[in-house]
Every structure is written in C-alpha cells, then in structure tokens.
PDB file of C-alpha atoms in Angstrom:
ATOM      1  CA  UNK A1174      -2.268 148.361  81.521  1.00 50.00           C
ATOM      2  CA  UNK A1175      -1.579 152.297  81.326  1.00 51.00           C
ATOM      3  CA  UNK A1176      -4.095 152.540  78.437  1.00 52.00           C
ATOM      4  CA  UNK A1177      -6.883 150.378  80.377  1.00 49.00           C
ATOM      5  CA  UNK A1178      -6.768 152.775  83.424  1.00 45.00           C
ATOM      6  CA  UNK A1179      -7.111 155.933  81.564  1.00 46.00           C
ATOM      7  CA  UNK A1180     -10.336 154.111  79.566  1.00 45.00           C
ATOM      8  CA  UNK A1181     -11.495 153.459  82.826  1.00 45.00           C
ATOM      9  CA  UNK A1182     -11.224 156.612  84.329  1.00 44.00           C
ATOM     10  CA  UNK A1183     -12.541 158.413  81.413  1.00 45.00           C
ATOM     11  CA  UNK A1184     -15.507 156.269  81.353  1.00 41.00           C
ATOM     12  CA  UNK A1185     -16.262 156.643  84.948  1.00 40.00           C
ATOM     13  CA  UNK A1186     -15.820 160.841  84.509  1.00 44.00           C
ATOM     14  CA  UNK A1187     -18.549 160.144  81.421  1.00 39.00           C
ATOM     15  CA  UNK A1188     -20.707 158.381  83.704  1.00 39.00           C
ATOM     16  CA  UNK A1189     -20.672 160.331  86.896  1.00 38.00           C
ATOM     17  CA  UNK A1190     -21.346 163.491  84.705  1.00 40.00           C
ATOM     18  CA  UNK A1191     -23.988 162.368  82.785  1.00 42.00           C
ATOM     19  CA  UNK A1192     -25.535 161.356  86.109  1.00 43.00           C
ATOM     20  CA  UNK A1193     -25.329 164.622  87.791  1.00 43.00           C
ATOM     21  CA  UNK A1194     -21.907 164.140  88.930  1.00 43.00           C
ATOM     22  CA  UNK A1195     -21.293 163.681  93.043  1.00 41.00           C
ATOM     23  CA  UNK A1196     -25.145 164.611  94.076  1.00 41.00           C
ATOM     24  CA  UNK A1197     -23.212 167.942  95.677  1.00 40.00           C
ATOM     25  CA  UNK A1198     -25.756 169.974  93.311  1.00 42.00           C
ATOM     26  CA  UNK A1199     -28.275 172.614  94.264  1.00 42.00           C
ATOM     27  CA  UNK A1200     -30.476 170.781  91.871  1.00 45.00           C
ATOM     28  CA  UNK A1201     -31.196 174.498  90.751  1.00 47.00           C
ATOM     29  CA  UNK A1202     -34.819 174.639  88.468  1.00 46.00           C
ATOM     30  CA  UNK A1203     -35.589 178.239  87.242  1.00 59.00           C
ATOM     31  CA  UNK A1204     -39.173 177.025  88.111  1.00 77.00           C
ATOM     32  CA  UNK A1205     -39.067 176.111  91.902  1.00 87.00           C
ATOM     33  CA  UNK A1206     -40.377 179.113  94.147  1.00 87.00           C
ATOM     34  CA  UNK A1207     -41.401 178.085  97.808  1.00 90.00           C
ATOM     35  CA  UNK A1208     -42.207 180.658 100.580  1.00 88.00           C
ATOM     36  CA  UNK A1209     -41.776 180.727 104.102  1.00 88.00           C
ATOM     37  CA  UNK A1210     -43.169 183.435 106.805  1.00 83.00           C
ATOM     38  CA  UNK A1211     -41.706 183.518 110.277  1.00 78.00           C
ATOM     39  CA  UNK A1212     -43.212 186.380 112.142  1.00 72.00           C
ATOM     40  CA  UNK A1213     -43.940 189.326 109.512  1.00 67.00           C
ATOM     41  CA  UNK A1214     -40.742 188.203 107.197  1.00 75.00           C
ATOM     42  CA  UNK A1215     -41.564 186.474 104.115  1.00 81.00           C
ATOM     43  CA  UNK A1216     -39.054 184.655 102.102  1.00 83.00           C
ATOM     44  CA  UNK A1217     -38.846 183.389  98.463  1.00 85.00           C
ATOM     45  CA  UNK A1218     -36.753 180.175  98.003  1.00 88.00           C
ATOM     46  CA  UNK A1219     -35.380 179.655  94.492  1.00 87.00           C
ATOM     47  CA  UNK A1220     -33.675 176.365  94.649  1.00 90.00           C
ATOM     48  CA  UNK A1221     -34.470 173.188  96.848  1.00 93.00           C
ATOM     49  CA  UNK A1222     -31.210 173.386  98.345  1.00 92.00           C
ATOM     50  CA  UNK A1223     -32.160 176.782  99.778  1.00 89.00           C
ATOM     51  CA  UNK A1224     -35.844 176.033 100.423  1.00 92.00           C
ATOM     52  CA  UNK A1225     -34.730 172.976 102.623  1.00 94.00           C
ATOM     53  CA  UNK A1226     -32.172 174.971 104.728  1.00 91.00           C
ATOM     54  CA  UNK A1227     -35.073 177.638 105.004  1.00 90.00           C
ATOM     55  CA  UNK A1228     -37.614 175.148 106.146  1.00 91.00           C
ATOM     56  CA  UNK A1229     -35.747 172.880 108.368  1.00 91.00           C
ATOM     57  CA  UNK A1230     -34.942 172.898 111.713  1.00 89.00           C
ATOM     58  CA  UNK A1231     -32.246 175.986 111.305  1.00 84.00           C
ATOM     59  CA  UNK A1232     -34.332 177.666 109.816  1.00 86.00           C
ATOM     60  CA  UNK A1233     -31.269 179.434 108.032  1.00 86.00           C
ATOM     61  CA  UNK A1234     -32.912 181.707 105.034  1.00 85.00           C
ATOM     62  CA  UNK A1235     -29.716 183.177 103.787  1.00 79.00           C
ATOM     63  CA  UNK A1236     -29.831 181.608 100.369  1.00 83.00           C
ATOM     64  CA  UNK A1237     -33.317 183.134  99.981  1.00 84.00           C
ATOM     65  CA  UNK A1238     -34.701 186.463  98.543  1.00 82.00           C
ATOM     66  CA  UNK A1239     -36.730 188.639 102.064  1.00 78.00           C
ATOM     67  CA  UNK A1240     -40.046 190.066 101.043  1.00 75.00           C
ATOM     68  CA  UNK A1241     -40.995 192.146 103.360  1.00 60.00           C
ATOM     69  CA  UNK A1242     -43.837 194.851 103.608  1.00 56.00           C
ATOM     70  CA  UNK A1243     -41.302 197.334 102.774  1.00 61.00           C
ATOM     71  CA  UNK A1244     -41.123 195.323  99.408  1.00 71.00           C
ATOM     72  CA  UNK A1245     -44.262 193.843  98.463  1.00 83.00           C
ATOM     73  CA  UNK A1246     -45.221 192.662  94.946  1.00 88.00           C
ATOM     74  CA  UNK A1247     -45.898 194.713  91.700  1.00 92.00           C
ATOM     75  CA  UNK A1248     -49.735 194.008  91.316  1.00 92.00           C
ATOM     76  CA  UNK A1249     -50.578 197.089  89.611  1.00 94.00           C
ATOM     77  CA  UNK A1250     -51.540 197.147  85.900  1.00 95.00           C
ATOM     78  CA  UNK A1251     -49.145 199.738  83.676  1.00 94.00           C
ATOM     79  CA  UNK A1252     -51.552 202.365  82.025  1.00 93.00           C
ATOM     80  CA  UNK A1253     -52.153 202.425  78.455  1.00 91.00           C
ATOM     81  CA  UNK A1254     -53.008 205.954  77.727  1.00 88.00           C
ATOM     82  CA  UNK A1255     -53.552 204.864  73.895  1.00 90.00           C
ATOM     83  CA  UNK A1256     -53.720 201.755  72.541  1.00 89.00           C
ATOM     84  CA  UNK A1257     -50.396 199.778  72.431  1.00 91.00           C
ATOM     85  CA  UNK A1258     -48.536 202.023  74.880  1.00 93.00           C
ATOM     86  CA  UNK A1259     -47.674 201.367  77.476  1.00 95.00           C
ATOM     87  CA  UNK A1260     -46.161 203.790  80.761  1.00 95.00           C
ATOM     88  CA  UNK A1261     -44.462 202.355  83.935  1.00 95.00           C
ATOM     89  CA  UNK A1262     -43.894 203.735  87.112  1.00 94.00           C
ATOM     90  CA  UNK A1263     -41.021 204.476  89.645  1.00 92.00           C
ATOM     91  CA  UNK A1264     -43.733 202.008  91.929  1.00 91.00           C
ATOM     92  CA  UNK A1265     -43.474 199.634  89.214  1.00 94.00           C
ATOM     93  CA  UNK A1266     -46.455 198.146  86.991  1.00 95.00           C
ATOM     94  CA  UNK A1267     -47.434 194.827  84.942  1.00 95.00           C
ATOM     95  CA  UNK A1268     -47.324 195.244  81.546  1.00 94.00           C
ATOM     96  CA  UNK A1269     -49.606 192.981  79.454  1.00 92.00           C
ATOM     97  CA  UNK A1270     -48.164 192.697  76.111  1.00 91.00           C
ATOM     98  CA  UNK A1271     -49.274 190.928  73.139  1.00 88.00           C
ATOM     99  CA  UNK A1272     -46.916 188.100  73.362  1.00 88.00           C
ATOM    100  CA  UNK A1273     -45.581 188.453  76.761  1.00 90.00           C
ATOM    101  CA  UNK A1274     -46.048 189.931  80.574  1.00 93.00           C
ATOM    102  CA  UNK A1275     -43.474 191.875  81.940  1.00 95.00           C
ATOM    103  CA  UNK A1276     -42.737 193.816  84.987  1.00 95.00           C
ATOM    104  CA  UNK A1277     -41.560 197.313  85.019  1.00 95.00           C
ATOM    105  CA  UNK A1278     -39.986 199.989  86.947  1.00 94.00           C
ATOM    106  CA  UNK A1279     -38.135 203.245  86.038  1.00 94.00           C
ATOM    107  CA  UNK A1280     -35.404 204.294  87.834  1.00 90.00           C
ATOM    108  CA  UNK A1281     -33.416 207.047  87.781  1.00 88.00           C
ATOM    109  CA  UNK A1282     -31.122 205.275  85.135  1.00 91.00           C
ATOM    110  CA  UNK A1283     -33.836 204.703  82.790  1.00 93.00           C
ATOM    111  CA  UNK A1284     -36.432 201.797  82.063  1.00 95.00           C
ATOM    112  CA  UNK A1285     -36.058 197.909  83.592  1.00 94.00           C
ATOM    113  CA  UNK A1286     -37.608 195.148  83.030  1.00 95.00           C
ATOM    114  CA  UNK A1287     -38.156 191.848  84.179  1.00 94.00           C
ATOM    115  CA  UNK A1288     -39.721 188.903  82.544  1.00 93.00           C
ATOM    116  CA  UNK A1289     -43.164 187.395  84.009  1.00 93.00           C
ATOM    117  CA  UNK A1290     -44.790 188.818  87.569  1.00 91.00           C
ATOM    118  CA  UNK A1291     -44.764 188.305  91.186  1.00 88.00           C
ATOM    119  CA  UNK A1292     -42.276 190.574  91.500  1.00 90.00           C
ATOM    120  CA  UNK A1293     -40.380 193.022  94.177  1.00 88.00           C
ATOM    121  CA  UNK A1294     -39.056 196.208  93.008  1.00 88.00           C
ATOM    122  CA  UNK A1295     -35.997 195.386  94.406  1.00 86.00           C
ATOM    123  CA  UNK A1296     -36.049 192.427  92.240  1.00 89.00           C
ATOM    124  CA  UNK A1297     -37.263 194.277  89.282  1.00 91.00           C
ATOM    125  CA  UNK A1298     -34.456 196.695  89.831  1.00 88.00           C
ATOM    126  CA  UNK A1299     -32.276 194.310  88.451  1.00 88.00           C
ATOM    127  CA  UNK A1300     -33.415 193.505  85.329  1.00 92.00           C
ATOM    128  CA  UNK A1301     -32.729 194.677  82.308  1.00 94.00           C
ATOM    129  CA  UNK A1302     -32.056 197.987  81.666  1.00 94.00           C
ATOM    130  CA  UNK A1303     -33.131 199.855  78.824  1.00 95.00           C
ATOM    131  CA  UNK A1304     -31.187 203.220  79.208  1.00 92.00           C
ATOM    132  CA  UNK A1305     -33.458 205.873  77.189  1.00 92.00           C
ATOM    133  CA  UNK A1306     -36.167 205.390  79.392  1.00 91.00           C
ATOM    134  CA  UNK A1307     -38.548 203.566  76.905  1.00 92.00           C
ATOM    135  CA  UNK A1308     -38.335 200.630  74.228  1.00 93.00           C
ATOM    136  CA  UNK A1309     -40.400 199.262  70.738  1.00 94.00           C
ATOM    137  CA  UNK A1310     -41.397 195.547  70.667  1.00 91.00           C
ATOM    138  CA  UNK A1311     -42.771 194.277  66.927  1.00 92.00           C
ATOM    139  CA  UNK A1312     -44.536 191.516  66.974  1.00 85.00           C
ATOM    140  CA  UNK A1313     -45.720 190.840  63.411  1.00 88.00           C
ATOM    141  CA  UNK A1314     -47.049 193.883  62.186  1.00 92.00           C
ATOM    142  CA  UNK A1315     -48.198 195.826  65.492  1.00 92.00           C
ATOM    143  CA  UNK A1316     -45.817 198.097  67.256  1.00 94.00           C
ATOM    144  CA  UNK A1317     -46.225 197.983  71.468  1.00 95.00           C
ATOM    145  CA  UNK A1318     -44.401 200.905  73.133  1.00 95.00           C
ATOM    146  CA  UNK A1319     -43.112 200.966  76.715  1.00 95.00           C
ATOM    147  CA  UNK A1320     -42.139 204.080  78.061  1.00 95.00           C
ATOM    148  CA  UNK A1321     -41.786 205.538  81.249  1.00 93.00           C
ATOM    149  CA  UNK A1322     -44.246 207.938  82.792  1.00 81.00           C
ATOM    150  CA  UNK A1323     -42.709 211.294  82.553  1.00 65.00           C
TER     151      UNK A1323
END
C-alpha cells in the first residue's frame, strides 16, 4: 500500500509540473511589453502578471519599469566615423551591426550594452559591461568595432 502512495504522489508531482504546476506563475514571456500612461508617467510592463495589476482597477505599477521624460528612449543612431566602427555616447546610441542591433551607453566604468532597442539609459545602464571602454565583434571575416566616443 506504502509503495502505491508514493507512485501516486510522484505521478501527481510529474503531472502538476509538467502542467505549469499550481497556476501561481507570473506566466513570465521575455516577449510581452505593454505600456500604460497615467498623467505624464509612462510605464513598461514585462510580465502579464504585472501588466494586469498595472491596468486594473489598483492601478498598482510597482512590478513595472517608469519611463518618464527624464528617461526617454535611445533613438539616436551611434556614429560610424569609418566604416565598421562604431562610437557610443554617455546619451546612449543604436548601434546597427551586421548581425545584430544593440544599444549603447558609456559610463564612467566603461562601455554597456544591451541587446535590441527601445531602450532607457537607465535600462541600458545595466547591461553588460565591457570594462575597457570598447569591444571587437567577428562575424565571418569582417571586424565591427564599438568604442566609446572619447
């Protein structure tokens, strides 16, 4: 009898995780972005958990990111002084690479990036971090630099 119980409950934790397990999820997808503006604050949801919270009646935005004028979105384009260089800003620039688009700022700690656009500095300030201030990307047999602008 001891031996059918513990099948049973094993099956049943095999079953409930393969299903999601209790639904108490944030049913997080890298992919979902929603916004919300109330008054001049703008936020960016990131999960639907958040988004709903943000949305509904509370209108509690807590779980979200605040973009605010005082943090609006890289738009600009990075220069390319020669071909396959690249130079961000402390503002921040896109970078269109060969095989890629990333966003850039330099800080006072050195080069960061961020993969893909519609980003905040603020966000962009916490990407990754490339220390000397500049970095080589190969793709096949051409060489892209991105520095920053000194």
């Amino acid at each position: 009898m001891k031996t059918i119980g513990c099948s049973i409950f094993t099956l049943l934790s095999v079953l409930l995780t393969a299903c999601g397990g209790s639904g108490s999820g944030d049913y997080f997808n890298s992919s979902f972005e929603k916004t919300f503006t109330f008054g001049s604050q703008t936020y960016v949801c990131r999960s639907e958990r958040a988004a709903n919270a943000c949305g509904g009646p509370s209108q509690d935005c807590s779980a979200c990111d605040l973009q605010s004028s005082s943090s609006p979105v890289i738009t600009q384009i990075c220069a390319q002084p020669v071909a396959n260089t690249h130079r961000v800003t402390t503002d921040g620039c896109i970078l269109r690479l060969t095989n890629d688009t990333q966003t850039g700022i330099c800080t006072s700690e050195g080069l960061r990036l961020l993969s893909g656009t519609n980003f905040t500095r603020q966000q962009v300030s916490k990407g990754t971090l490339f220390s000397r201030g500049s970095l080589s990307v190969t793709v096949g047999n051409l060489t892209e630099t991105i520095t920053c602008n000194s």
